[in-house]
PDB file of C-alpha atoms in Angstrom:
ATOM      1  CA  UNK A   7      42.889 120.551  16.016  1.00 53.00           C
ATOM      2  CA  UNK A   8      43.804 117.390  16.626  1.00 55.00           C
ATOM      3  CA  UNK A   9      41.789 116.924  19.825  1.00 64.00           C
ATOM      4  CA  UNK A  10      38.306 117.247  17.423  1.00 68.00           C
ATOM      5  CA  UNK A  11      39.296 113.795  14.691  1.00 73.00           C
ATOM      6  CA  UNK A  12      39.819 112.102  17.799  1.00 74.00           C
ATOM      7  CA  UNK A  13      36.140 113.052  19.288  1.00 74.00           C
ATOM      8  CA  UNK A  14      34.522 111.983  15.432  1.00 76.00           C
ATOM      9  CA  UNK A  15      35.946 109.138  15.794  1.00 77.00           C
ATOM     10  CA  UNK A  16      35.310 107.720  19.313  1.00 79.00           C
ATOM     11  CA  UNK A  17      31.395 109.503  18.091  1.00 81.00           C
ATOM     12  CA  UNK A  18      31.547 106.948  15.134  1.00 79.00           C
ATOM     13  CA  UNK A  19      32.596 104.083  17.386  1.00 78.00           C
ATOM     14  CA  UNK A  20      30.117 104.861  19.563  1.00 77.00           C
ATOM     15  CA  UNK A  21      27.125 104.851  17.193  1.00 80.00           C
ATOM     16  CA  UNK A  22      28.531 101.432  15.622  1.00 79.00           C
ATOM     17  CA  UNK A  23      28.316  99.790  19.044  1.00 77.00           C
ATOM     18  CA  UNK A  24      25.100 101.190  19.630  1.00 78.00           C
ATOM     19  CA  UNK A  25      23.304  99.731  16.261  1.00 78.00           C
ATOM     20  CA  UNK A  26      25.397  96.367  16.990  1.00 78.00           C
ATOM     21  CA  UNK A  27      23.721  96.963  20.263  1.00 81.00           C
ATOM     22  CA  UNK A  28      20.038  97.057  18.762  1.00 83.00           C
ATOM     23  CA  UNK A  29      18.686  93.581  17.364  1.00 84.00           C
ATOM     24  CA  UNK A  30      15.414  94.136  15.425  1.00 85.00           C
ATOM     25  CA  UNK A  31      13.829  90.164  15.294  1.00 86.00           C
ATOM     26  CA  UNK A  32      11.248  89.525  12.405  1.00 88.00           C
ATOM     27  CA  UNK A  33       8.171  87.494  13.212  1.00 89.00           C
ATOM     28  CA  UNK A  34       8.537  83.894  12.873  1.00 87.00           C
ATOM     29  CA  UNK A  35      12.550  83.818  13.648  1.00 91.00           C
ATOM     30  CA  UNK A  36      14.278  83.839  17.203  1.00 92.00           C
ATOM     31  CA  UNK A  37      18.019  84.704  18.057  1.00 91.00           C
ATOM     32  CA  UNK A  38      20.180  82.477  19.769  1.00 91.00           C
ATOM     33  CA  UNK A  39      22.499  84.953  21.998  1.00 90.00           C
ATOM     34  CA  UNK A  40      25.323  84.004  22.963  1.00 90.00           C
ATOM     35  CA  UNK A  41      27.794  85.911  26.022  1.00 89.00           C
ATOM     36  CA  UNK A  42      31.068  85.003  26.483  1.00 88.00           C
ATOM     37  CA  UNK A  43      30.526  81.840  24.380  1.00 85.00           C
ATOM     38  CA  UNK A  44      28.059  80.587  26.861  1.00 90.00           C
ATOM     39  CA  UNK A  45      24.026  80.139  25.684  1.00 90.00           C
ATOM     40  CA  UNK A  46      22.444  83.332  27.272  1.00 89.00           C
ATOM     41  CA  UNK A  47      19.105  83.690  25.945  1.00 90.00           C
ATOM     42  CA  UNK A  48      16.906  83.274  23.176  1.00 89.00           C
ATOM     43  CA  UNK A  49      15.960  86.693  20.995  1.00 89.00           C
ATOM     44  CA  UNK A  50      12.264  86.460  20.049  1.00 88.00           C
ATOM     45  CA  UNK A  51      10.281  88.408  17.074  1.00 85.00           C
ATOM     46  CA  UNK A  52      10.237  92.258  18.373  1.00 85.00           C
ATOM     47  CA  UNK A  53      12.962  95.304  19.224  1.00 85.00           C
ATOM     48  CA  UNK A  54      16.208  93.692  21.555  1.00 84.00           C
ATOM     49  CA  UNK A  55      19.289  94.824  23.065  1.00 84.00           C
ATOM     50  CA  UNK A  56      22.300  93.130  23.582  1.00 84.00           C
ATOM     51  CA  UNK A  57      25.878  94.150  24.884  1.00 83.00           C
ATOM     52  CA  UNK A  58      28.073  94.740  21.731  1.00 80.00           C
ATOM     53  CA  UNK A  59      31.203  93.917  24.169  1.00 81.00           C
ATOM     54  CA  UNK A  60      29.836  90.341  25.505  1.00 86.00           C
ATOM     55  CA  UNK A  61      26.855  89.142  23.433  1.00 84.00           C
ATOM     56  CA  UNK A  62      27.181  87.848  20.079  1.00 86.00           C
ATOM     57  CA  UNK A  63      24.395  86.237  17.729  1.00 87.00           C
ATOM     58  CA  UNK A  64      25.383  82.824  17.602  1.00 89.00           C
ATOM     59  CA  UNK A  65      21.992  81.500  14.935  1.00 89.00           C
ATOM     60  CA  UNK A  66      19.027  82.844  13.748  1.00 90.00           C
ATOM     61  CA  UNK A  67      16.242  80.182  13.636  1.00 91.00           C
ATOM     62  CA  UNK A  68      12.942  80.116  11.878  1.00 91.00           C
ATOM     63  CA  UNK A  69      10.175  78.600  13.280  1.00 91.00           C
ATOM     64  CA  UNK A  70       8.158  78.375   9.924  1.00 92.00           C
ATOM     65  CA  UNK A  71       7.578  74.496   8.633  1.00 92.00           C
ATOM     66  CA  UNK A  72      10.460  73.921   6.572  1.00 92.00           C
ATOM     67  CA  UNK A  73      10.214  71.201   3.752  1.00 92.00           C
ATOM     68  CA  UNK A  74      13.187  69.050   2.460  1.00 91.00           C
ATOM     69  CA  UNK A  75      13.523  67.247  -0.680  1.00 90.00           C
ATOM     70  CA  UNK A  76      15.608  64.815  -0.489  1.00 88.00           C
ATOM     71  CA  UNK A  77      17.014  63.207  -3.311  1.00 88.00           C
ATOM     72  CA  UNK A  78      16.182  59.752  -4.665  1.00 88.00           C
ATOM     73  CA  UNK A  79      17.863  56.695  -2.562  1.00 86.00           C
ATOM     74  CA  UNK A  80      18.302  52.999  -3.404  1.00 89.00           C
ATOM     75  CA  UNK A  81      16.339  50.515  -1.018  1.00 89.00           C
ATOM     76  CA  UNK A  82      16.092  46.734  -1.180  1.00 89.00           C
ATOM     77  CA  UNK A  83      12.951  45.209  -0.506  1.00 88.00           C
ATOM     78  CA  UNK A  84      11.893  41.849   0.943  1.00 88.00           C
ATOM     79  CA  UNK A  85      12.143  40.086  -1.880  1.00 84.00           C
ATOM     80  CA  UNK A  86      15.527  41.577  -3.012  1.00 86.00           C
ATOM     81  CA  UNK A  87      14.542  44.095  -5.949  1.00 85.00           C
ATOM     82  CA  UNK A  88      16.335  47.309  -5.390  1.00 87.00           C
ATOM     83  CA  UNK A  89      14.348  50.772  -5.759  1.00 88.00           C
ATOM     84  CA  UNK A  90      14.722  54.222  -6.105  1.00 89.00           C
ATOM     85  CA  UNK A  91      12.458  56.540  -3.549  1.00 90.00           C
ATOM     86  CA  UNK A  92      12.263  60.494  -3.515  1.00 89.00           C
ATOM     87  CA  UNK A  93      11.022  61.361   0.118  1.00 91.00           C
ATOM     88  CA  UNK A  94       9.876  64.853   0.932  1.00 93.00           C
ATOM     89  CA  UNK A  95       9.663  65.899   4.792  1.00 94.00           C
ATOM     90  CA  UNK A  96       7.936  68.932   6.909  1.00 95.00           C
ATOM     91  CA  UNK A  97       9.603  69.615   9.953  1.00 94.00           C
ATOM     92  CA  UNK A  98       9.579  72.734  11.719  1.00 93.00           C
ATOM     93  CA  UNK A  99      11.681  74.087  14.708  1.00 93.00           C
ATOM     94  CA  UNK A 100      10.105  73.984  18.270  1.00 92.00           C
ATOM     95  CA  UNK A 101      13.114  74.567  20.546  1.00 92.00           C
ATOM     96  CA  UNK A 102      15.518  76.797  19.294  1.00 92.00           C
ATOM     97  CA  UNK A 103      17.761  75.947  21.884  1.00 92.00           C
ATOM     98  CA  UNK A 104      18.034  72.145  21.146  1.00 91.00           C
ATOM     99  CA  UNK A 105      18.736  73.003  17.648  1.00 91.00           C
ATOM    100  CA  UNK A 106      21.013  75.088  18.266  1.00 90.00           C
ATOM    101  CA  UNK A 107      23.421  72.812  20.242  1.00 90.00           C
ATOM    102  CA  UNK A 108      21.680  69.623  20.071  1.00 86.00           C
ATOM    103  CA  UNK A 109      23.101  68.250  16.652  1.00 85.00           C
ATOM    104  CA  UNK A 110      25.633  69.456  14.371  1.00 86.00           C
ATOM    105  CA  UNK A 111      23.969  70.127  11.089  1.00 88.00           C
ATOM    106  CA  UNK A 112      20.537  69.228  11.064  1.00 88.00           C
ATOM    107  CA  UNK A 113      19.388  69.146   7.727  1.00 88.00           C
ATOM    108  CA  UNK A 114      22.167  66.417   6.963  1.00 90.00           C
ATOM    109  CA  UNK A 115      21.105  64.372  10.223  1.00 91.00           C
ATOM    110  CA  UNK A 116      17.692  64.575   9.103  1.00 91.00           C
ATOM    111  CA  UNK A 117      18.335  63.174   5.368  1.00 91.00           C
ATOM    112  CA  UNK A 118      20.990  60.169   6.849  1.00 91.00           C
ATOM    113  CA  UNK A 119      18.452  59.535   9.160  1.00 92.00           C
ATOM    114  CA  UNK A 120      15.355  59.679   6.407  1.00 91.00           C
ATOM    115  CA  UNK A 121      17.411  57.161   4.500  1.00 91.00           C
ATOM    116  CA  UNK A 122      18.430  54.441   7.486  1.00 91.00           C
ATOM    117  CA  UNK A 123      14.373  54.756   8.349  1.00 91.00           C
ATOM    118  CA  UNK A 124      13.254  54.360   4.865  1.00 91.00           C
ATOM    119  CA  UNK A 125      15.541  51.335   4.297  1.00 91.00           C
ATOM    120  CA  UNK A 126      14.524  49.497   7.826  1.00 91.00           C
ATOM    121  CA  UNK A 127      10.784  50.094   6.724  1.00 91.00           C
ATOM    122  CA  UNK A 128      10.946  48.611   2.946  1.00 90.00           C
ATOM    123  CA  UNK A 129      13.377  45.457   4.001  1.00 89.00           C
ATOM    124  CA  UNK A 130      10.306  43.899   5.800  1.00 89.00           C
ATOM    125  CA  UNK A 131       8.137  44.583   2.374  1.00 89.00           C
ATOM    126  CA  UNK A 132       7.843  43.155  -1.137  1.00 87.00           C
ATOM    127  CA  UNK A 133       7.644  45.309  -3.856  1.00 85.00           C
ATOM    128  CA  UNK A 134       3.963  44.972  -4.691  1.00 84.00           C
ATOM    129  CA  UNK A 135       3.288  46.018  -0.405  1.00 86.00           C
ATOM    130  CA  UNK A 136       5.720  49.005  -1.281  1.00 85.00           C
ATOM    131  CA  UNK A 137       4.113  50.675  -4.128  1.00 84.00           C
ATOM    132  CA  UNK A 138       0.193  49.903  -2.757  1.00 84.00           C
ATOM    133  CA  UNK A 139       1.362  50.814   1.114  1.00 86.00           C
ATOM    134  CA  UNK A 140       2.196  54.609   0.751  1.00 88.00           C
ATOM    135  CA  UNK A 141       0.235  55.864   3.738  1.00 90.00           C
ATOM    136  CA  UNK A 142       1.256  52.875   5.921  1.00 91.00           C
ATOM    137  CA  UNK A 143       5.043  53.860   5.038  1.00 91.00           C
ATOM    138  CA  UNK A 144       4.288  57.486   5.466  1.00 91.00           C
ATOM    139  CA  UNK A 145       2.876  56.977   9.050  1.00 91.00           C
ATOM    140  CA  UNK A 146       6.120  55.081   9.798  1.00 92.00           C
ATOM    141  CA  UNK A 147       8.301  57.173   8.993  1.00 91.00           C
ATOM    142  CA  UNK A 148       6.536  59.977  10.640  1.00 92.00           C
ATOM    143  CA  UNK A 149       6.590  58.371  13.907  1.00 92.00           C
ATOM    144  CA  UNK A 150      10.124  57.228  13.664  1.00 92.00           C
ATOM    145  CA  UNK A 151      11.435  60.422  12.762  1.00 92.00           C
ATOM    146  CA  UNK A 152       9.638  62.330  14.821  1.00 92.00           C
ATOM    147  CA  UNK A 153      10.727  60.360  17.202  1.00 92.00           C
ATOM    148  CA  UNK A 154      14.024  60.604  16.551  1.00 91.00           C
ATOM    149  CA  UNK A 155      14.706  64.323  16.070  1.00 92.00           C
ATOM    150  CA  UNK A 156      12.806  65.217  19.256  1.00 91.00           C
ATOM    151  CA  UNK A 157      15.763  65.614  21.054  1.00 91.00           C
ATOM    152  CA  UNK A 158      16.681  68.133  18.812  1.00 91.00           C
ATOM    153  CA  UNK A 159      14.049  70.272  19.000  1.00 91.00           C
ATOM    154  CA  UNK A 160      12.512  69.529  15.698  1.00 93.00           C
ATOM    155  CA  UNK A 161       9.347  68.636  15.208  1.00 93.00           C
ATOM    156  CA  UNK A 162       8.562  66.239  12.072  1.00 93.00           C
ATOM    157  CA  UNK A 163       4.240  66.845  11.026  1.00 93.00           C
ATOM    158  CA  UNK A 164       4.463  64.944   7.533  1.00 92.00           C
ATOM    159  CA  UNK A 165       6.433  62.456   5.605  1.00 92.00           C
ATOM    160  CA  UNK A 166       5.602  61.695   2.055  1.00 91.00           C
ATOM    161  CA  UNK A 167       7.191  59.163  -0.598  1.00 89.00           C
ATOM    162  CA  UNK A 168       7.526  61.895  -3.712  1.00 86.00           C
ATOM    163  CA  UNK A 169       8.024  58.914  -5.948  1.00 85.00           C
ATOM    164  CA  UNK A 170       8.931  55.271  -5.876  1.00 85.00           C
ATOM    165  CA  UNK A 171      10.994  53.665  -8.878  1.00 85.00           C
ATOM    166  CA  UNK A 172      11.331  49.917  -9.464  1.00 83.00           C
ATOM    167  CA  UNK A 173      13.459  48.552 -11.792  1.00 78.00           C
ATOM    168  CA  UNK A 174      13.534  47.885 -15.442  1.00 79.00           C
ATOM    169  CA  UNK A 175      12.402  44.453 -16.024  1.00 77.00           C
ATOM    170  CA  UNK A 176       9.969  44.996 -13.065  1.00 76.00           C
ATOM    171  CA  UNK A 177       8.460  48.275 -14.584  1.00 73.00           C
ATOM    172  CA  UNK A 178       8.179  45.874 -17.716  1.00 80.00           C
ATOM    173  CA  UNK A 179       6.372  42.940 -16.484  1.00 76.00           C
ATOM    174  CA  UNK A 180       4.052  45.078 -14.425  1.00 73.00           C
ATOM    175  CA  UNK A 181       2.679  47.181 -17.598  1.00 77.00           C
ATOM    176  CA  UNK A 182       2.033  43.600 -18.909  1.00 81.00           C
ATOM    177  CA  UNK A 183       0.383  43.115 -16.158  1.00 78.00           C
ATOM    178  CA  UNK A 184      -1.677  45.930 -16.607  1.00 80.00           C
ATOM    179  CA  UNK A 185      -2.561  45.849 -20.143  1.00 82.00           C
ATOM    180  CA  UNK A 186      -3.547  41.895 -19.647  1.00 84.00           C
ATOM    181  CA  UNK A 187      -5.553  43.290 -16.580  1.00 83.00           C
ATOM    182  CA  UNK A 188      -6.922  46.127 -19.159  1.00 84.00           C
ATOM    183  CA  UNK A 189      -7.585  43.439 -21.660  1.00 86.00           C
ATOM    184  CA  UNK A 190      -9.752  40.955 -19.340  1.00 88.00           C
ATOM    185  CA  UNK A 191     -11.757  44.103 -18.011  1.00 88.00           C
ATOM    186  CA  UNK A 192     -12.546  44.817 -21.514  1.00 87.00           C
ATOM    187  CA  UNK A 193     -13.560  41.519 -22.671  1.00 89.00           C
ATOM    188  CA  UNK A 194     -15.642  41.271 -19.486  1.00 91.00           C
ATOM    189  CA  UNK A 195     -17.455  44.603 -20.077  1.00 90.00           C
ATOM    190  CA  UNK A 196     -17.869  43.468 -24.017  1.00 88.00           C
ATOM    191  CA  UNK A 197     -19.388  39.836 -22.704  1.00 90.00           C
ATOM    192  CA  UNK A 198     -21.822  41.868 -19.973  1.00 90.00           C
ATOM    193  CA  UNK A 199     -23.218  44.116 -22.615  1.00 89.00           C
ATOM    194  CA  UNK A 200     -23.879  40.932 -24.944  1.00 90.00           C
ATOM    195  CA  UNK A 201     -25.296  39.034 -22.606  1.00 90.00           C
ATOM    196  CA  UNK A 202     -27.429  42.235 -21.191  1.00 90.00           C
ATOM    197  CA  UNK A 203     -28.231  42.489 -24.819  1.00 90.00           C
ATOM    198  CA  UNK A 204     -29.690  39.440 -25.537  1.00 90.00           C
ATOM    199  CA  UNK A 205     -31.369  39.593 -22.280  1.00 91.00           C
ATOM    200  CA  UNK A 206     -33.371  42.531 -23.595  1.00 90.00           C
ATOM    201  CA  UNK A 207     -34.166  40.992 -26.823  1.00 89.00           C
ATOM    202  CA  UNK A 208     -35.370  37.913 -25.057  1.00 89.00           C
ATOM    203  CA  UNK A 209     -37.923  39.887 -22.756  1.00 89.00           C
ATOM    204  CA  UNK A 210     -38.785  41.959 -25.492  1.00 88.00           C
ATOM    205  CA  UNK A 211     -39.999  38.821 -27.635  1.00 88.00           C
ATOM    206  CA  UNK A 212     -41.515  37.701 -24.505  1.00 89.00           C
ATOM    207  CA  UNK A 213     -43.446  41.002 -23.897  1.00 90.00           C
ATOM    208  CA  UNK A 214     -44.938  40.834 -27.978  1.00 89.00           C
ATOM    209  CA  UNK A 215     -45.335  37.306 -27.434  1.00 89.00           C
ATOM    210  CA  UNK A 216     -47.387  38.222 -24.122  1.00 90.00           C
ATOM    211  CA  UNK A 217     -49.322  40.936 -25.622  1.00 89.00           C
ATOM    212  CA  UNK A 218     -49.961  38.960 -28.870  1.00 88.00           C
ATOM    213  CA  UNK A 219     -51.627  35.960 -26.511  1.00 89.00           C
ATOM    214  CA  UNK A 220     -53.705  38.791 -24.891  1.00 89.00           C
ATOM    215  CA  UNK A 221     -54.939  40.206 -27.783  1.00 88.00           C
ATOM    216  CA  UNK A 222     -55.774  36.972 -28.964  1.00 88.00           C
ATOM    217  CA  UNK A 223     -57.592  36.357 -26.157  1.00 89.00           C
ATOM    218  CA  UNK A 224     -59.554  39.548 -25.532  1.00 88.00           C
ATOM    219  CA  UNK A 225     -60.902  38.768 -29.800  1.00 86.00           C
ATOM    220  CA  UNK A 226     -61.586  35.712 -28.650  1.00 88.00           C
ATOM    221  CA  UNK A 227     -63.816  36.806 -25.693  1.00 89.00           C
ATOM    222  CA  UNK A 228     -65.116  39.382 -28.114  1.00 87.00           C
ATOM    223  CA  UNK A 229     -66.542  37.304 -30.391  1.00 86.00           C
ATOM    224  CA  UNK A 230     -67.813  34.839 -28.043  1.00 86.00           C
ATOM    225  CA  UNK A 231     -69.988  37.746 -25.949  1.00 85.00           C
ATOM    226  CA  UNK A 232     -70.920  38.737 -29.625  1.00 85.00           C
ATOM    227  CA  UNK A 233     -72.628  35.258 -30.264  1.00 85.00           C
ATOM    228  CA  UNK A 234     -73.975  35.024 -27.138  1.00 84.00           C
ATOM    229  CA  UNK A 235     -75.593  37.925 -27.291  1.00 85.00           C
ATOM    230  CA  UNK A 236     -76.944  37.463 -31.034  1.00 85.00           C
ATOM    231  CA  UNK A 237     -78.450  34.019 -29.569  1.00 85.00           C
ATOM    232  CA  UNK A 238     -80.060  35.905 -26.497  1.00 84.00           C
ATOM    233  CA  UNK A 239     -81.628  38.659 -28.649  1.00 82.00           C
ATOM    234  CA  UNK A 240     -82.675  35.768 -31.131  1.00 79.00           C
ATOM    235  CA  UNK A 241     -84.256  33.806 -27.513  1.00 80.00           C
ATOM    236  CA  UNK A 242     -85.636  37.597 -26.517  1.00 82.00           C
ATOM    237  CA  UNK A 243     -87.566  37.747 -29.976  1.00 78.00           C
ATOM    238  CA  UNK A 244     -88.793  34.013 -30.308  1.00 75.00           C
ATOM    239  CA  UNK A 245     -89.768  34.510 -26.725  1.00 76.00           C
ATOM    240  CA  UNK A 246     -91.894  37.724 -27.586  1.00 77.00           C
ATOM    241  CA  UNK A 247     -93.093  36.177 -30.700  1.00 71.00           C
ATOM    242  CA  UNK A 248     -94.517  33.738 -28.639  1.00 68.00           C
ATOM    243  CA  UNK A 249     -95.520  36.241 -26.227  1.00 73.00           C
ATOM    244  CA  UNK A 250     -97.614  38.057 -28.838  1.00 71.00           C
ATOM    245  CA  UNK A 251     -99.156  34.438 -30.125  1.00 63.00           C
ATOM    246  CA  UNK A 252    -100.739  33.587 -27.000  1.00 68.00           C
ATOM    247  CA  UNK A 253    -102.321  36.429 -26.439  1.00 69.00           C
ATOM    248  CA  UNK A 254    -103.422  36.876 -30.190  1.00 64.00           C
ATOM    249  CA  UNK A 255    -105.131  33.395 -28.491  1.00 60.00           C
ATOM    250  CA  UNK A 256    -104.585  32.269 -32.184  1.00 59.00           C
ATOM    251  CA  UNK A 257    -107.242  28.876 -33.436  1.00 60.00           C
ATOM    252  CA  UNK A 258    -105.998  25.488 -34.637  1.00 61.00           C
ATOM    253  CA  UNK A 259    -106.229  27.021 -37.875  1.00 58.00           C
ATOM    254  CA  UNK A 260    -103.797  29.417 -37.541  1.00 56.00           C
ATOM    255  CA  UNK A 261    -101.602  27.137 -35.972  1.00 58.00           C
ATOM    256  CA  UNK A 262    -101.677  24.988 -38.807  1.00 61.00           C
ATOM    257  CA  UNK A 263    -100.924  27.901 -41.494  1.00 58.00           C
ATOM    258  CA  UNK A 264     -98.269  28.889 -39.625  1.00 61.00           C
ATOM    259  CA  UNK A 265     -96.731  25.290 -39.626  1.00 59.00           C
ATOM    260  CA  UNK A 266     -97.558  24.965 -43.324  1.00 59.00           C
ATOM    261  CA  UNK A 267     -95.392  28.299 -44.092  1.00 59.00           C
ATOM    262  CA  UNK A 268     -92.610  26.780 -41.648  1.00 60.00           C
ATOM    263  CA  UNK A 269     -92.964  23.527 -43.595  1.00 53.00           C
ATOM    264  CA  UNK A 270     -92.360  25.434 -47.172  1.00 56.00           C
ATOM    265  CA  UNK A 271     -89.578  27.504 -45.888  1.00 56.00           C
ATOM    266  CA  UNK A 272     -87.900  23.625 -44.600  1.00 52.00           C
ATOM    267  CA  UNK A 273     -89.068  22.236 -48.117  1.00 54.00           C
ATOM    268  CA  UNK A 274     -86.635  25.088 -49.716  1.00 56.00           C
ATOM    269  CA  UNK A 275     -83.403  23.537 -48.225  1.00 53.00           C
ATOM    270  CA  UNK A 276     -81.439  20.917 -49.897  1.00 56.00           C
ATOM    271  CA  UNK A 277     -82.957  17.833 -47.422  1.00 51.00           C
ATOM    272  CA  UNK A 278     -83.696  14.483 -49.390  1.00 54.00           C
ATOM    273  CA  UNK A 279     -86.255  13.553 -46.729  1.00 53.00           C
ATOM    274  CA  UNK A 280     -88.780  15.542 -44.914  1.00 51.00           C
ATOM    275  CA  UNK A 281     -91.389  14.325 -42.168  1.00 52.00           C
ATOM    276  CA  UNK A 282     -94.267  16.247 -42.293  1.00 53.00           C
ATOM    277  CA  UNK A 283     -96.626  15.818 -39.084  1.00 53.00           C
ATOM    278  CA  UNK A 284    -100.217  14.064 -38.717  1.00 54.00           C
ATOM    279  CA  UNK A 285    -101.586  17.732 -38.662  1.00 52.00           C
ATOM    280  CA  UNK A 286    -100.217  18.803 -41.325  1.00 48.00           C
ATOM    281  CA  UNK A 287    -100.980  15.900 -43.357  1.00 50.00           C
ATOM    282  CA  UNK A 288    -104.767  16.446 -42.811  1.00 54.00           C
ATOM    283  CA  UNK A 289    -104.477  20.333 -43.924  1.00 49.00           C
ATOM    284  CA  UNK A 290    -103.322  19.476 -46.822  1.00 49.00           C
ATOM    285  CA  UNK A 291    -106.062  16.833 -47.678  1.00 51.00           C
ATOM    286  CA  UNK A 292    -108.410  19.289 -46.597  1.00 48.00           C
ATOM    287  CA  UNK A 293    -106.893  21.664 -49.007  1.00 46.00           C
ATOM    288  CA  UNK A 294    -106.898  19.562 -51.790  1.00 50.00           C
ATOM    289  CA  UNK A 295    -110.613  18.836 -51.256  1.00 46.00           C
ATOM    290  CA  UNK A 296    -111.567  21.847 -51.424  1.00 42.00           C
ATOM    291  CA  UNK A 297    -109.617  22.452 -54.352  1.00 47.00           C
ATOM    292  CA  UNK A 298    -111.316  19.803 -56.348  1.00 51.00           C
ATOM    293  CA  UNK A 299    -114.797  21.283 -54.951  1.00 45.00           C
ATOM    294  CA  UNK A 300    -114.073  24.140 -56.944  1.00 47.00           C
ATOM    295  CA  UNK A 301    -112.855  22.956 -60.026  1.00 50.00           C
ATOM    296  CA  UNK A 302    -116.283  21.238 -60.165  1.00 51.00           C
ATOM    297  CA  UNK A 303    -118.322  24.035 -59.362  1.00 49.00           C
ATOM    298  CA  UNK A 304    -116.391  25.537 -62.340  1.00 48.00           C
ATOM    299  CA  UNK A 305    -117.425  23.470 -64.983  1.00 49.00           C
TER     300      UNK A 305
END
């Protein structure tokens, strides 16, 4: 009877070594096994067996990118104004090993060391390089850290500044600066559009004055082809008139009619004096004798 407690219990003993005995890793995470206190081997993602009697698990690691937030610390720039930054870094473990036993709590060495790099970089700035050099103090700190925690097995991709505080009076002078910046932008923009404006109206009174000219012009022409070509159809009919005349082959006669009708149209006009040629002269005394020829004949 008392032979079978004993057998349960060396069974229950055994099966507790035996799951101590049988690591299961998850992706992403390695196991730093230790035997005897002495680094044995490194446990990656997969199904593992170790001697419960000699091997213990001395870390589990992840090898995932790992981000820090650090909180804000003071830093004095070149020109002695003391500011507040918030850095955030990505690291992630590359040797396991080296992290293991390389440096006694890494997360802390990485933030003392965030803060001594941080302060080196912004004591060689002023505060206006600090808050327009973000990417220039990024890269820096990168490299420098990197640098740095390579011997731990830790490998530092990014660096950024989460936020950079300057003080009071600072923060006060520099939204003056801003809203006299926002003030002289606006007054420039409201002087542009005036003098585009009156640049607009100015071409647009040229353009009427333009077109006004031209239209002046093109009457002008107008009128002038008009008379010219009233006095060429007046030539064209004297011309024809004349045409028609001589070869009517018209008598002196005629031709002296004709310049007695002209002569009564010119007697019409308002002229005081009138000069009436030789010709005409002797038609008219040869009308006038034969008017008095028949008067006689009359009586």
């Amino acid at each position: 009877m008392l032979f079978l407690p004993l057998v349960v219990v060396l069974i229950v003993i055994t099966l507790i070594y035996i799951l101590k005995a049988v690591k299961i890793v998850p992706e992403s995470r390695v196991l730093i096994i230790e035997r005897l206190g002495k680094y044995d081997r490194s446990l990656s993602s997969g199904l593992s067996f170790l001697n419960p009697f000699f091997d213990r698990v001395a870390r589990s690691v992840s090898l995932k990118e790992q981000v820090v937030d650090f909180p804000p610390q003071p830093v004095i720039t070149k020109d002695n104004a003391t500011m507040q930054i918030d850095t955030v870094v990505y690291f992630q473990i590359t040797d396991p090993k080296l992290y293991t036993y390389g440096v006694e709590r890494p997360l802390s060495a990485i933030e003392n060391l965030t803060a001594t790099t941080l302060r080196n970089i912004i004591g060689d700035m002023t505060v206006d390089q600090t808050l327009t050099s973000r990417d220039i103090i990024n890269t820096k700190m990168r490299q420098e850290l990197d640098d740095a925690t390579d011997p731990w097995g830790i490998k530092v991709n990014r660096v950024e500044l989460k936020s950079i505080l300057p003080p009071a009076d600072i923060r006060v002078a520099m939204e003056k600066e801003m809203k006299a910046e926002r003030e002289k932008r606006a007054n420039i923009l409201e002087a542009q559009a005036k003098r585009e404006a009156a640049i607009l109206v100015a071409e647009g009174e040229k353009q009427a004055a333009i077109l006004r000219a031209e239209a002046r012009k093109e009457e002008q022409i107008k009128e002038a082809e008009g008379r010219a070509e009233a006095i060429l159809s007046v030539q064209k009919a004297q011309a024809e008139a004349l045409r028609l005349l001589n070869e009517a082959a018209p008598t002196k006669a005629v031709l002296s009619l004709k310049g007695m009708e002209t002569f009564e149209k010119v007697a019409d006009g308002q002229a005081t004096k009138i000069i009436i040629p030789s010709e005409l002269q002797n038609l008219a005394g040869m009308v006038s004798a034969f008017s008095e020829l028949s008067k006689t004949d009359k009586k």
